[in-house]
XYZ file of C-alpha atoms in Angstrom:
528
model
C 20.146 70.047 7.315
C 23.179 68.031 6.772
C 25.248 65.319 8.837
C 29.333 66.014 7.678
C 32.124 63.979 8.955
C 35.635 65.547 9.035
C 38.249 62.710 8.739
C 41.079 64.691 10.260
C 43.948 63.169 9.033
C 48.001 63.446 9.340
C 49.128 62.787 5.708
C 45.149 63.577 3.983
C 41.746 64.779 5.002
C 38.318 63.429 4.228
C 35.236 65.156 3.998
C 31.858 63.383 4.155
C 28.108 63.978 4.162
C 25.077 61.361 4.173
C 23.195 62.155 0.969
C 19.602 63.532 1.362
C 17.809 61.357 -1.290
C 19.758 58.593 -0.933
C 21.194 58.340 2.429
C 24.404 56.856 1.398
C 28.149 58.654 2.021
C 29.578 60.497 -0.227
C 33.033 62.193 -0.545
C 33.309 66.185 -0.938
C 35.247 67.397 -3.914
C 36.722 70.258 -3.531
C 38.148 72.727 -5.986
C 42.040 73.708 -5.755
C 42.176 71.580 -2.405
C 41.162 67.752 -3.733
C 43.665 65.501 -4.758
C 41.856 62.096 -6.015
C 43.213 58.273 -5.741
C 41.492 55.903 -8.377
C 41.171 52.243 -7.227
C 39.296 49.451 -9.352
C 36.951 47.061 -7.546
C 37.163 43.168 -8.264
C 34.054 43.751 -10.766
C 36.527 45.846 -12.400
C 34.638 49.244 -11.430
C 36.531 52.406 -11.333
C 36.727 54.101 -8.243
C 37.714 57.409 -7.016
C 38.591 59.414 -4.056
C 38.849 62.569 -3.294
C 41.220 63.490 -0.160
C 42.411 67.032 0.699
C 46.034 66.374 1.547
C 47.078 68.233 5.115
C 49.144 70.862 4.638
C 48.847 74.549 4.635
C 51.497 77.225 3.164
C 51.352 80.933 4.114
C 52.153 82.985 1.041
C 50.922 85.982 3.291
C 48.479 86.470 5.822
C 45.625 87.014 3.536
C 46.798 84.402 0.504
C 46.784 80.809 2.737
C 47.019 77.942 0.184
C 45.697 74.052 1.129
C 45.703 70.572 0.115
C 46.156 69.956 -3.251
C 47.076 73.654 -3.985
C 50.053 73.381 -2.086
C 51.311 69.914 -4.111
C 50.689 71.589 -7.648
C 52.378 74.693 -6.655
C 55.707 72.529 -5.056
C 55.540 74.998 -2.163
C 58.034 74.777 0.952
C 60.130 73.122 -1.940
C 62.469 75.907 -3.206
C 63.509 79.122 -2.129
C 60.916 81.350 -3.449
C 58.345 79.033 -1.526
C 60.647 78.082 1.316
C 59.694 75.148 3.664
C 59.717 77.762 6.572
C 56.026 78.538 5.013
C 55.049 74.795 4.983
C 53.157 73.359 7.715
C 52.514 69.614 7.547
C 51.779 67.161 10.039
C 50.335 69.500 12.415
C 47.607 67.320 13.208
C 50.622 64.564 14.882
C 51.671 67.522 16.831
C 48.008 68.249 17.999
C 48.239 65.465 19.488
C 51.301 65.309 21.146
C 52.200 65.930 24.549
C 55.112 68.344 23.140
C 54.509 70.416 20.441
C 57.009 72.253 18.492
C 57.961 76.094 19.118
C 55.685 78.611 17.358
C 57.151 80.075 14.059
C 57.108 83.682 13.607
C 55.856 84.419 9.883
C 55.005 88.016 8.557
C 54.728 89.164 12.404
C 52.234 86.194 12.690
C 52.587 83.336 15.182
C 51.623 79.826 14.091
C 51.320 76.895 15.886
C 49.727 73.414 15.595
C 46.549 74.598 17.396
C 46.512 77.677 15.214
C 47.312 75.874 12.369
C 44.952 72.992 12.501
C 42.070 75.244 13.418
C 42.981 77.255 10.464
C 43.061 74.043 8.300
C 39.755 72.872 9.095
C 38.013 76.333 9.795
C 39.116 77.058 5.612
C 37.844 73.448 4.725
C 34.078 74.585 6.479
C 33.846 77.789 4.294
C 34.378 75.271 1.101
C 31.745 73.097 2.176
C 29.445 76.189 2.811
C 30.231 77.507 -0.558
C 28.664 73.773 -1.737
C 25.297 74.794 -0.239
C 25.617 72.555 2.212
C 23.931 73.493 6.302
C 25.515 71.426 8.275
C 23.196 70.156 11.840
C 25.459 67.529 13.011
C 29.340 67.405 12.777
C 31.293 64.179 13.522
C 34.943 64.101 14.136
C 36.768 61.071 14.098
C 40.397 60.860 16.024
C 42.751 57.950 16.884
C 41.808 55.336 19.142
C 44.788 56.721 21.880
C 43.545 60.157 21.747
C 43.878 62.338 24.808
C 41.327 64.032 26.762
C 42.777 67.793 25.805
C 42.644 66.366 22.043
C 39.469 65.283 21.877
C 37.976 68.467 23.775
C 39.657 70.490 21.439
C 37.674 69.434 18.643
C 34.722 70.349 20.749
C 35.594 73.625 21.451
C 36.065 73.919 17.488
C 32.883 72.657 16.595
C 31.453 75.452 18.967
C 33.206 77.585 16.841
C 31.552 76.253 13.495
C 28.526 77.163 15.979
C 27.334 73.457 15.477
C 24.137 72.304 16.265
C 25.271 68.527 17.384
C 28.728 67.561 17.953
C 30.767 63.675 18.118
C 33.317 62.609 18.351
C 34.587 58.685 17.108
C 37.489 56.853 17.574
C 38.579 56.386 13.503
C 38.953 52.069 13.392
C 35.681 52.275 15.590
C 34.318 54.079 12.515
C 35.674 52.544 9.531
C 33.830 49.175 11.902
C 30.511 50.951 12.336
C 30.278 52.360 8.951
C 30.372 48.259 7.491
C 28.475 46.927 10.886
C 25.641 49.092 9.746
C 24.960 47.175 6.290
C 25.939 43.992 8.185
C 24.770 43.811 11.513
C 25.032 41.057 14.190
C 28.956 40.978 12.551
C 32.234 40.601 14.688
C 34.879 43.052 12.959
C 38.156 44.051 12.995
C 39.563 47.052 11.819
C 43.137 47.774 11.785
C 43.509 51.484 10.549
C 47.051 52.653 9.320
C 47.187 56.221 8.576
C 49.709 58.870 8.628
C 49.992 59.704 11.942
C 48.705 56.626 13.483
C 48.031 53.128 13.755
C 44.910 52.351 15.391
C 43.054 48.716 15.975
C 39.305 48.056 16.864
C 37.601 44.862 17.265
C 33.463 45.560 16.952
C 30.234 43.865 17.256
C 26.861 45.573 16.135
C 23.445 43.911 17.857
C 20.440 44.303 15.454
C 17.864 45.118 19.032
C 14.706 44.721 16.313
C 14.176 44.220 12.655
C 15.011 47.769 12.168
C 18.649 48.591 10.828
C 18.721 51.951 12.547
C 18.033 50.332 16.203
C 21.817 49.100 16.164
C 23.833 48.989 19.351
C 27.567 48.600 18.976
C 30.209 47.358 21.431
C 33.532 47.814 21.404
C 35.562 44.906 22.717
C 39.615 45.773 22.048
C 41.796 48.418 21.087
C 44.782 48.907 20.628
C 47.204 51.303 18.865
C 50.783 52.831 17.839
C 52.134 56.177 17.406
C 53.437 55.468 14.469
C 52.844 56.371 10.527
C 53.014 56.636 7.102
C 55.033 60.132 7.146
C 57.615 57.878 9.767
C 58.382 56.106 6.743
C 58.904 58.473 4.456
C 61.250 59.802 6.709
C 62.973 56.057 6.954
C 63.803 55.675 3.404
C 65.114 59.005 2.902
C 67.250 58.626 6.317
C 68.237 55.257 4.889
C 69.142 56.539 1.372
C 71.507 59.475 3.106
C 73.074 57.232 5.264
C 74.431 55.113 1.931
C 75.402 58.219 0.680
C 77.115 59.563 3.861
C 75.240 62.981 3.920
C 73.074 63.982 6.469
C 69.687 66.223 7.019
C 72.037 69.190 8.006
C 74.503 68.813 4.740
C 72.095 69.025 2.157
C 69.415 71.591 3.851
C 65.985 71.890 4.760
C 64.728 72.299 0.815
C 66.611 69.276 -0.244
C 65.690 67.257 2.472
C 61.615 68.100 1.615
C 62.122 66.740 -1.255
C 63.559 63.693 -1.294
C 60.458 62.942 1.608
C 58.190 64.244 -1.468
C 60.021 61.280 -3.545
C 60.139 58.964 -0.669
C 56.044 59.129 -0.515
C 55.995 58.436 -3.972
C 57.980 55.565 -3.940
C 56.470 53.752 -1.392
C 52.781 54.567 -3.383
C 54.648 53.014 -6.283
C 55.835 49.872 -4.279
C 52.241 48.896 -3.356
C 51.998 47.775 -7.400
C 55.661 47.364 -8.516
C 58.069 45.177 -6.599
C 60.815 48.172 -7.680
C 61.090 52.139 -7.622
C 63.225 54.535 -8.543
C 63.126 58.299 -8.807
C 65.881 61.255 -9.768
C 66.192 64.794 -8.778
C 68.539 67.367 -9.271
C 68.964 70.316 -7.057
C 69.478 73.092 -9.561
C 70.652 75.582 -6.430
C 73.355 73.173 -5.120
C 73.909 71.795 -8.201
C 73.542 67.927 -6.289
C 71.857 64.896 -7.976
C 70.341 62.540 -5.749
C 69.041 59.289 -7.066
C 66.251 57.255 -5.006
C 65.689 53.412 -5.856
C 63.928 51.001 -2.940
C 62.436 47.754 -3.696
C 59.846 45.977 -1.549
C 62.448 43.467 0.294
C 64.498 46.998 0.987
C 61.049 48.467 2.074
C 60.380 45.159 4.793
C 64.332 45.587 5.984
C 63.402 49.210 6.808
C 60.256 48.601 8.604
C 61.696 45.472 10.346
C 64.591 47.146 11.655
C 62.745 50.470 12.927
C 59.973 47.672 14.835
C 57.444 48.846 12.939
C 56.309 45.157 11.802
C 56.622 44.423 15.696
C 54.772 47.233 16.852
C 51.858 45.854 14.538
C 52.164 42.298 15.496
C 52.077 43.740 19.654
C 49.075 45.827 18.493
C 47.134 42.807 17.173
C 48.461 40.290 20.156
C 46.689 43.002 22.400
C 43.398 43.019 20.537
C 43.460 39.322 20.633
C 44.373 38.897 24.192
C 41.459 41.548 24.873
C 39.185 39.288 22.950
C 40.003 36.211 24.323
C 39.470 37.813 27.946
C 35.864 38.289 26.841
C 35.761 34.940 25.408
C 35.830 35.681 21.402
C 38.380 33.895 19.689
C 40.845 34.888 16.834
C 38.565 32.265 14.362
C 35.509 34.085 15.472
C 36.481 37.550 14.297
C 34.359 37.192 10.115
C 35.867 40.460 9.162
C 39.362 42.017 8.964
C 39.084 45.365 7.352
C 42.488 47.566 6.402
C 41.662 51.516 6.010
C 44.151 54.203 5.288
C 46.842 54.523 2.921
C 49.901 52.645 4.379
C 48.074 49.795 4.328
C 48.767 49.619 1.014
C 51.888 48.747 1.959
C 52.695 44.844 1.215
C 54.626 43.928 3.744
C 51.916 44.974 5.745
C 49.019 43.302 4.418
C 50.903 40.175 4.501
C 51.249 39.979 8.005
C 47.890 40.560 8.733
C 47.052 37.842 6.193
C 48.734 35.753 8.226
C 47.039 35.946 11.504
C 44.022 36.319 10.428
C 43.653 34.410 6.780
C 43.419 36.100 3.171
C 39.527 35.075 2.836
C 38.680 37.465 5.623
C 40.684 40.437 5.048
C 40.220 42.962 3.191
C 41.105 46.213 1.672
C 38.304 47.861 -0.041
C 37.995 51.222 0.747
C 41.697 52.631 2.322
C 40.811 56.087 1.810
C 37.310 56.758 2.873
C 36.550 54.155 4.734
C 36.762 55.815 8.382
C 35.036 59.238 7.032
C 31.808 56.977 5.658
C 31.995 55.092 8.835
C 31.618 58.073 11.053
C 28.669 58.971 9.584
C 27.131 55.278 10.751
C 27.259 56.901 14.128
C 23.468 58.701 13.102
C 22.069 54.902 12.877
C 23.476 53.622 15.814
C 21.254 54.054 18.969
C 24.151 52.859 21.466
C 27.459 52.610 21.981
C 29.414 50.676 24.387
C 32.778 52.134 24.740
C 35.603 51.840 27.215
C 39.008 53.737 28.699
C 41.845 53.260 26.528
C 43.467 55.517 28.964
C 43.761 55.127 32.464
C 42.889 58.546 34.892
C 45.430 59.049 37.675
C 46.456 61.960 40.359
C 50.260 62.336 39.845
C 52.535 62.412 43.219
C 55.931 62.826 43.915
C 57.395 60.440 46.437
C 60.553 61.895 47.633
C 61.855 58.682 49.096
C 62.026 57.014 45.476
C 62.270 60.203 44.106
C 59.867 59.455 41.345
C 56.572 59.912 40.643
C 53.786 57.241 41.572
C 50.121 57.469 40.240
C 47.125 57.433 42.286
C 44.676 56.267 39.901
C 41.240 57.315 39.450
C 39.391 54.999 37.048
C 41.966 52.305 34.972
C 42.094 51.370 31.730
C 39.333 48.956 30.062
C 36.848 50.416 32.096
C 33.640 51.016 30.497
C 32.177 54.538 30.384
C 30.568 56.354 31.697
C 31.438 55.152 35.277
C 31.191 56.787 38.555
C 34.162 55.678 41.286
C 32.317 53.996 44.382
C 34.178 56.089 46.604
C 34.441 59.666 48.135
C 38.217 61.022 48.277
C 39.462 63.327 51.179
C 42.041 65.542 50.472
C 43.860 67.557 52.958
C 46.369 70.549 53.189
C 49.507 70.506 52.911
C 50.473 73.705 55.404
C 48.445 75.460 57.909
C 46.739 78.678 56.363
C 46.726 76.815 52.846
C 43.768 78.562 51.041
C 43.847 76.258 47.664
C 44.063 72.499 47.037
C 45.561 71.444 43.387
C 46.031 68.183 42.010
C 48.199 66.873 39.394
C 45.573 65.040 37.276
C 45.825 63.354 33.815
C 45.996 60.175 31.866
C 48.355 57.387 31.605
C 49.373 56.064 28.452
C 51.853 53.269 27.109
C 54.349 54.264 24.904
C 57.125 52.477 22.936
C 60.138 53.392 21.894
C 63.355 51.949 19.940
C 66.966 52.463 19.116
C 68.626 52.142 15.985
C 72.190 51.598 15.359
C 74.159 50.879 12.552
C 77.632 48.004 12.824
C 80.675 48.236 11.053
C 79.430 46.897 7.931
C 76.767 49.797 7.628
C 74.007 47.204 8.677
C 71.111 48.001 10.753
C 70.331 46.807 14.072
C 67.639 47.961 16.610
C 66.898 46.976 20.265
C 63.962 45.338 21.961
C 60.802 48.023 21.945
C 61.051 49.636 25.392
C 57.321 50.151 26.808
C 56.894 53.083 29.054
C 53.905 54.850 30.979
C 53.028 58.220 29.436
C 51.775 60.809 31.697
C 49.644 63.604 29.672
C 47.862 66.264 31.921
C 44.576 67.444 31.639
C 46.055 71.226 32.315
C 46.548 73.023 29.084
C 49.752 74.078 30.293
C 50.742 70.846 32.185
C 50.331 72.900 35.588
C 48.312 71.224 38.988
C 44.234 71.520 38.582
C 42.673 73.899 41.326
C 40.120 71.576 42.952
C 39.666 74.125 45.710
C 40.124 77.370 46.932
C 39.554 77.365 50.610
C 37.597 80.179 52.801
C 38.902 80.106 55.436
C 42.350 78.316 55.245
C 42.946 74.707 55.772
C 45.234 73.342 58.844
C 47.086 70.247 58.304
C 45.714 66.514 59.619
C 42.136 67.489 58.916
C 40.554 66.734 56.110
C 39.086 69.358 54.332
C 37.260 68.865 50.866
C 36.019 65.391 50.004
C 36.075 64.761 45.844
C 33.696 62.882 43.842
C 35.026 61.540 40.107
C 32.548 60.238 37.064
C 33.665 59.828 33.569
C 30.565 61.034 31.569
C 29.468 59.590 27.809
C 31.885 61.809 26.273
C 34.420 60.170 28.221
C 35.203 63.313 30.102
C 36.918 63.063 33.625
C 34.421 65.254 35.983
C 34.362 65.887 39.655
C 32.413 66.981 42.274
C 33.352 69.158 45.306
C 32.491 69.725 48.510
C 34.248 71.785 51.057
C 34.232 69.384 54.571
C 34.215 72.825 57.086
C 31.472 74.330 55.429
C 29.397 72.458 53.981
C 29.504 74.366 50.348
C 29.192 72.279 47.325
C 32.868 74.230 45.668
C 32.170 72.146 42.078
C 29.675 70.236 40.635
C 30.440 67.629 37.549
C 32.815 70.245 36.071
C 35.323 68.797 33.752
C 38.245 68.699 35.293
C 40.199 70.667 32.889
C 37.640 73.324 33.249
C 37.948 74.040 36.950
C 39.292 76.814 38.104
């Protein structure tokens, strides 16, 4: 039996397993769906690795095409393979508190649920087919994942009819996976991906003399919603604003693939300081002619606060830190993982908080996959909220909504609240209580505008609070249903919260009048 980690990526996908004689990580090839990067190490040994880029095109319902099959092919890029078809980042909208209409193909619906679980239900058949019996699946997600994200991977594992089931923030594995050769280390990870950009600062304890007694804490994190498939849309929203076309002129095909080119371009400028690229559309008859250099490449990111999102990112990690007493000298490691890191305007700035000896960029691809799998030699982890938990209510004297909250952010879990909370009904003969419950997350947001001269210009980042309900259809939580009826002014049910291990919000409740235990430890997405 067989540990696999799934490295469930926006832009690529990584597939792992711990190797049975050896016990080191190794990469899944697999045919039609593999794509492979080659890197050279300083010893001047050739590398490879094998990713399964995320997308998925529907020729037909029986004749679904991934990865690497759907690059070769150039599907969604023409009108016999139109992009209607094409489904890519559907992991991003996973995650997302609002995902995109469903899309009606062959009578079929599809949306980033279906999708996704699609995707990675296909992938699991290949890595049967490699006579591989997997005991023990490990997912790895982004450090701001949501509750409803993270239990949908459960729920799919279930599905895979799993023995044993995790789930790891990605930076926290990328750290785990190089703790676990070097223990007793304070490291950094700073994971930039194509969806996300996630932070973690970790330190592994060696408890005995045995490497597989390791306990690991996590002491920051921080993170951005923003990726390497942003930029590709940057340069090509760059390149049609010199030309003075727009998405809509030149069509949904077109506009594919110049972000094809765009992707290219910016691999290209993590070698060359220049890059250029032609295409001609031989349906419109239009030639469109790419060429970006590195200082054009900083401008872009500069101007869309990217590079400020970053250095925010890493002031929050630090600030954590220091809070807990570690210093920005005392962090030995500074590891970069995932493919826009690449990007040198990128590794630069890091390099200059942190010092060229101590970063570095080794494995960008596999890195978090291979780290994931750590999680079988680690005994403990110490983990904590990145989200805060928080009853919603509207206060019609503001008229606004203020947050009751339940457990706050950098709270370690699990964690029980010290307190019992009575609830009462609102109106006599009342015969359920509901609750709007979630999380609360920080999000930022810019705006770009352009001056006379055609120049860029972009406002301060605005920081917001993000609401995300733990209802799958963002609809109140039934806490109670009440036999007999409530009145108003008495209390009626009393509520008892925990986070457990799996850093799932549970309660307990009991009903006040008649002494009946209504719920107990049910996730509260699960009550009903």
């Amino acid at each position: 039996m067989t540990t696999v980690a799934i490295d469930f990526g926006t832009s690529n996908t990584v597939i792992s397993i711990l190797e049975a004689d050896t016990q080191q990580p190794k990469s899944l090839r697999f045919p039609n769906l593999s794509r492979v990067f080659v890197g050279v190490t300083s010893q001047g040994e050739r590398l490879e690795f094998p990713v399964i880029p995320s997308l998925l095109f529907i020729k037909s319902p029986d004749n679904i095409i991934l990865g690497e099959g759907v690059k070769s092919q150039r599907l969604g890029l023409s009108q016999n393979y139109p992009p209607e078809r094409l489904f890519k980042k559907f992991k991003r909208d996973l995650a997302g508190d609002y995902q995109p209409p469903p899309r009606q193909i062959d009578g079929i619906s599809y949306n980033s649920v279906s999708v996704s679980e699609l995707f990675i239900q296909t992938i699991w058949t290949e890595i049967k087919k490699q006579n591989i019996q997997p005991s023990h699946l490990v997912f790895t997600v982004p450090v701001g994942a949501f509750e409803l994200y993270l239990d949908w991977f459960r729920e799919l594992g279930n599905k895979l009819n799993v023995t044993q089931i995790s789930i790891i923030d990605e930076s926290t594995a990328a750290a785990l996976g190089y703790a676990v050769k070097s223990p007793n280390k304070l490291i950094l990870v700073v994971d930039f991906g194509g969806g996300t950009l996630d932070l973690s600062l970790v330190r592994t304890v060696n408890n005995s003399h045995d490497n597989y007694n390791l306990r690991a804490e996590v002491l920051a994190k921080s993170e951005a919603y923003v990726g390497g498939e942003d930029i590709d849309v940057w340069i090509v929203d760059d390149y049609l604003r010199s030309q003075n076309l727009t998405p809509e002129q030149i069509g949904k095909i077109s506009y594919q693939n110049l972000l094809e080119i765009a992707e290219r371009l910016k691999i290209q400028l993590s070698k060359n300081q220049t890059a250029s690229e032609s295409w001609f559309d031989d349906e419109s008859f239009m030639s469109y002619e790419l060429k970006i250099n590195r200082e054009k490449l900083e401008e872009i990111l500069e101007y869309r606060q990217f590079l400020q999102q970053l250095r925010d990112a890493l002031d929050e990690v630090l600030t954590f830190a220091l809070r807990k007493g570690i210093s920005k000298n005392d962090i030995e490691q500074v590891l970069l993982v995932g493919g826009s890191c690449l990007i040198p305007a990128v590794e630069q700035l890091i390099i200059s908080y942190f010092g060229k000896a101590k970063v570095k960029l080794n494995k960008p691809f596999d890195a978090v996959c291979h780290g994931a799998l750590a999680i079988t030699q680690i005994t403990e982890i110490d983990d904590f909220l990145r989200h805060s938990y928080a009853i919603r209510l509207w206060e019609s004297y503001s008229k606004s909504y203020i947050y009751h909250r339940l457990f706050t952010k950098g709270e370690k879990y699990p964690c029980q609240r010290q307190e019992w909370l009575n609830l009462q009904v609102a109106n006599n003969g009342q015969s359920e209580i509901r609750l709007d419950i979630g999380e609360l997350g920080d999000m930022t947001q810019t705006e770009i505008a352009f001056d006379a001269s055609g120049r860029m210009t972009s406002s301060t980042l605005q920081h917001q609070e993000s609401f995300r309900s733990l209802d799958n259809q963002n609809q109140q939580v039934c806490v109670a249903r009440l036999n007999p009826p409530g009145e108003v002014g008495v209390d009626r049910i009393s509520v008892f919260f925990e986070v457990d291990f799996r850093r799932t919000l549970l309660a307990t409740v009991k009903d006040l009048l008649t002494g009946e235990v209504l719920v107990n430890r049910v996730a509260i997405y699960k009550i009903n």
